[in-house]
Short mmCIF file of C-alpha atoms in Angstrom, two decimals:
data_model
loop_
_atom_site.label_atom_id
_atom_site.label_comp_id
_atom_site.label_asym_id
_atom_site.label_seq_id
_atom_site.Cartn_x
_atom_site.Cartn_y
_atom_site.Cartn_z
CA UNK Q 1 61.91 100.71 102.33
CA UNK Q 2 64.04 103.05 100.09
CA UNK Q 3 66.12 102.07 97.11
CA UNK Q 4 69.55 103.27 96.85
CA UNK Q 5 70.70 103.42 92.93
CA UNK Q 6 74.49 104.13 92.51
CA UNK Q 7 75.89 105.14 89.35
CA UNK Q 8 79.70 104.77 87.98
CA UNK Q 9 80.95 107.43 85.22
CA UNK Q 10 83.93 106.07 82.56
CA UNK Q 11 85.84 107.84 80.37
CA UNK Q 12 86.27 105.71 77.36
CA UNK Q 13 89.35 106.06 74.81
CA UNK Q 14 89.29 103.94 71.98
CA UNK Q 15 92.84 103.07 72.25
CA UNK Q 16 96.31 103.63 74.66
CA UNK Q 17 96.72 105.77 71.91
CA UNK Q 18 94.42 108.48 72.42
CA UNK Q 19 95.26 109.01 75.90
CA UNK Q 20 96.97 112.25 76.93
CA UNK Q 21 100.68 111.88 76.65
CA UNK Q 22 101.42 111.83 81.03
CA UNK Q 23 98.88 108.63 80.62
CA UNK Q 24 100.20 106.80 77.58
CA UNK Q 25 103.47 106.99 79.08
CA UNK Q 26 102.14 105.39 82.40
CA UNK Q 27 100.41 102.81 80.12
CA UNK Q 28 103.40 102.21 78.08
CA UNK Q 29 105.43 101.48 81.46
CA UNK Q 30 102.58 99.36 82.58
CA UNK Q 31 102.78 97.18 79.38
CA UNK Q 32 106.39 96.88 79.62
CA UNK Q 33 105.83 95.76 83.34
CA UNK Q 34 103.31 93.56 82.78
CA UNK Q 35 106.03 90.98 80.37
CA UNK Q 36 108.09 90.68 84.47
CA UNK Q 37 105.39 88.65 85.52
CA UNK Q 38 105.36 85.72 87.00
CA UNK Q 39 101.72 83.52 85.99
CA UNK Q 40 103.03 80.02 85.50
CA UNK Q 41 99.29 78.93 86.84
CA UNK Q 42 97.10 81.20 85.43
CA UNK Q 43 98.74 82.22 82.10
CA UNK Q 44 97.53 85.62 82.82
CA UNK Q 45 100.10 88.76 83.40
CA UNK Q 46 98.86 91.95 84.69
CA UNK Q 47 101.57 94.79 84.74
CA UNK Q 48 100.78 98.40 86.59
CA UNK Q 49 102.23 102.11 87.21
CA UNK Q 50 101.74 104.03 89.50
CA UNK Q 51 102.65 107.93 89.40
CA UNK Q 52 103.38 109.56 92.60
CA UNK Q 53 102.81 113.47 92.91
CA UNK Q 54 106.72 113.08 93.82
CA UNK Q 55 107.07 112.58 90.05
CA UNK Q 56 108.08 108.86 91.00
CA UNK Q 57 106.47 105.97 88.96
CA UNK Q 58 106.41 102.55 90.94
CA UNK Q 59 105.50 99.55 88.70
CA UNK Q 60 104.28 95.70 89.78
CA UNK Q 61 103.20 92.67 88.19
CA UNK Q 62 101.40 90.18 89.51
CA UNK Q 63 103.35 87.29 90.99
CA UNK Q 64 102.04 83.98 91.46
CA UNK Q 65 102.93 81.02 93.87
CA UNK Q 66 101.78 77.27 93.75
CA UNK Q 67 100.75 77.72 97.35
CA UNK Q 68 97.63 79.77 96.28
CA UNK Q 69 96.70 82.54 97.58
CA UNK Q 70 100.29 83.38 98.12
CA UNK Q 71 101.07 85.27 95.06
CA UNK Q 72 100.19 89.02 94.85
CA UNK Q 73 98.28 90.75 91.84
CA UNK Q 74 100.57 93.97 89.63
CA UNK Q 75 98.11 96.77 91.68
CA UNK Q 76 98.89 94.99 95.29
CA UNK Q 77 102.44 94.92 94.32
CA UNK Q 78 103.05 98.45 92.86
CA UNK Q 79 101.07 100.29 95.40
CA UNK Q 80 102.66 98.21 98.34
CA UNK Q 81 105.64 99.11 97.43
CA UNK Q 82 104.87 102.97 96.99
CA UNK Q 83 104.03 103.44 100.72
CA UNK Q 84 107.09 101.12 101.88
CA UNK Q 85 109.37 103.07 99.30
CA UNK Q 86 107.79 106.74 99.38
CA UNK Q 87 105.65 106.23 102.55
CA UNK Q 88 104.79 110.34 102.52
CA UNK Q 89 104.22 110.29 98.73
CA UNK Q 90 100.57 110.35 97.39
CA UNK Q 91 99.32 107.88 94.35
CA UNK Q 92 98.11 110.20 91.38
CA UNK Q 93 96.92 107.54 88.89
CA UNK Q 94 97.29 104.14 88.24
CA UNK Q 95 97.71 102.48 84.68
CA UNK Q 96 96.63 98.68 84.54
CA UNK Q 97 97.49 96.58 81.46
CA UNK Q 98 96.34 92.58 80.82
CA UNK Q 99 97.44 90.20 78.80
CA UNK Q 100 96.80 86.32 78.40
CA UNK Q 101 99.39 83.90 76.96
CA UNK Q 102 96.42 81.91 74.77
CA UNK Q 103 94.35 84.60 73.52
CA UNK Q 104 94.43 87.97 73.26
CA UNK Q 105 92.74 90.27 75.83
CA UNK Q 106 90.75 93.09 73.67
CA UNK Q 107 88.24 94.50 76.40
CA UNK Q 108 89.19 96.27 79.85
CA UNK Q 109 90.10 94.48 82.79
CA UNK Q 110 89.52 96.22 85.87
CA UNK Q 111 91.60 95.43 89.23
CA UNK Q 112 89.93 92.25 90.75
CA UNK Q 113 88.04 93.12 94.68
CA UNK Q 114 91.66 92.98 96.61
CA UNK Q 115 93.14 95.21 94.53
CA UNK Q 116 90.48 97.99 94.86
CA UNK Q 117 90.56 97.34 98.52
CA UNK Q 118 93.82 98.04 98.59
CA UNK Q 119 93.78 100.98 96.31
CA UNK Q 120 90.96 102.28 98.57
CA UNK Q 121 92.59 102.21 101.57
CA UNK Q 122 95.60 104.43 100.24
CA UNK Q 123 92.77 106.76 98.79
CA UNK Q 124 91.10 107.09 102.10
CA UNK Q 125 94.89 107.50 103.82
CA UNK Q 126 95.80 110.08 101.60
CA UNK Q 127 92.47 112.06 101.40
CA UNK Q 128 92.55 112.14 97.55
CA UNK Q 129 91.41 110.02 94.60
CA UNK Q 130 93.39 108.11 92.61
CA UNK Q 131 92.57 108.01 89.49
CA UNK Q 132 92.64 104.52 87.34
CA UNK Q 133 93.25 103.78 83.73
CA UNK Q 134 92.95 99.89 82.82
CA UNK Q 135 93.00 98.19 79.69
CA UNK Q 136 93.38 94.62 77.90
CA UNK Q 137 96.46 94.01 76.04
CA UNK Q 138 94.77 96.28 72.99
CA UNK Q 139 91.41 97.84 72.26
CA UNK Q 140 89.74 100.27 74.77
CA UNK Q 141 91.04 102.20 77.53
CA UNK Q 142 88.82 102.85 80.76
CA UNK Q 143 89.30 105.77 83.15
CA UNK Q 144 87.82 105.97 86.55
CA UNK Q 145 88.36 109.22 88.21
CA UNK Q 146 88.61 107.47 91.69
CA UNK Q 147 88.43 104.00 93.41
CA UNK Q 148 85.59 104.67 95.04
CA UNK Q 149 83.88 104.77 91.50
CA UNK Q 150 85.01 101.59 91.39
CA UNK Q 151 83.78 100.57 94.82
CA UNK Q 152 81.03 102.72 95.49
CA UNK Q 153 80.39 101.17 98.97
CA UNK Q 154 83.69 100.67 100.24
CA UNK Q 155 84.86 99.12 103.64
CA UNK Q 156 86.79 101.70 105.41
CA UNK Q 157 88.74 102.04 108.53
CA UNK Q 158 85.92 104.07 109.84
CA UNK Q 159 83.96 101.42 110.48
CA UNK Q 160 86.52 99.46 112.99
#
């Protein structure tokens, strides 16, 4: 038997506002995004950005439906709709913001296992990393350099 010990690296900022300017921005848009959702059932909205090396930003926010699982989370949505809207484009970065409607959400919140599925398969399509920024609705600021620091063992198509 071996063991097999994987490691994850985080950049940490302390707040959106020590970010670098191209990422606050993202954040910003992700915030605003994030108030268009639609959580009548779980009370939680999630709003995301995603730049484009077009120079495009896409945004989503989760959207729920009483006939669970129906609804779609903000990541699913924003980067579905960048490869049905800029199918040739390639996702840079992703900024993730959470908030809840009965307290407030002060630690990072990383996109749930869909989402990084998801966000894998358009890394492993376009043959670079995307980089992700998430954060609660205030308080720290992680930064993953890729998805597959996310999901260090991802399922790809490579194995159909």
């Amino acid at each position: 038997m071996e063991k097999l010990t994987i490691t994850s690296t985080f950049n940490v900022y302390q707040s959106a506002d020590e970010l670098p300017g191209d990422v606050k921005d993202l954040m910003q848009q992700a915030v605003e995004v994030r108030k268009t959702s639609y959580a009548p059932y779980s009370h939680f909205h999630v709003g995301a950005a995603a730049l484009l090396d077009n120079g495009r930003v896409v945004l989503g926010s989760n959207q729920e439906n009483a006939a669970y699982p129906s609804g779609l989370c903000a990541e699913r949505v924003a980067v579905f709709q960048a490869g049905a809207v800029y199918p040739d484009a390639k996702i840079i970065k992703i900024a993730i913001s959470a908030a809840a409607e009965d307290k407030v959400v002060d630690s990072p919140i990383p996109p749930c296992g869909s989402c990084r599925q998801a966000i894998a398969e358009y890394e492993s399509k376009q043959e670079t990393p995307v980089e992700i920024y998430f954060m609660g609705e205030t308080g720290k600021v992680y930064h993953s350099p890729s998805l597959q620091n996310l999901l260090p063992l991802v399922f790809e198509s490579k194995y159909l």
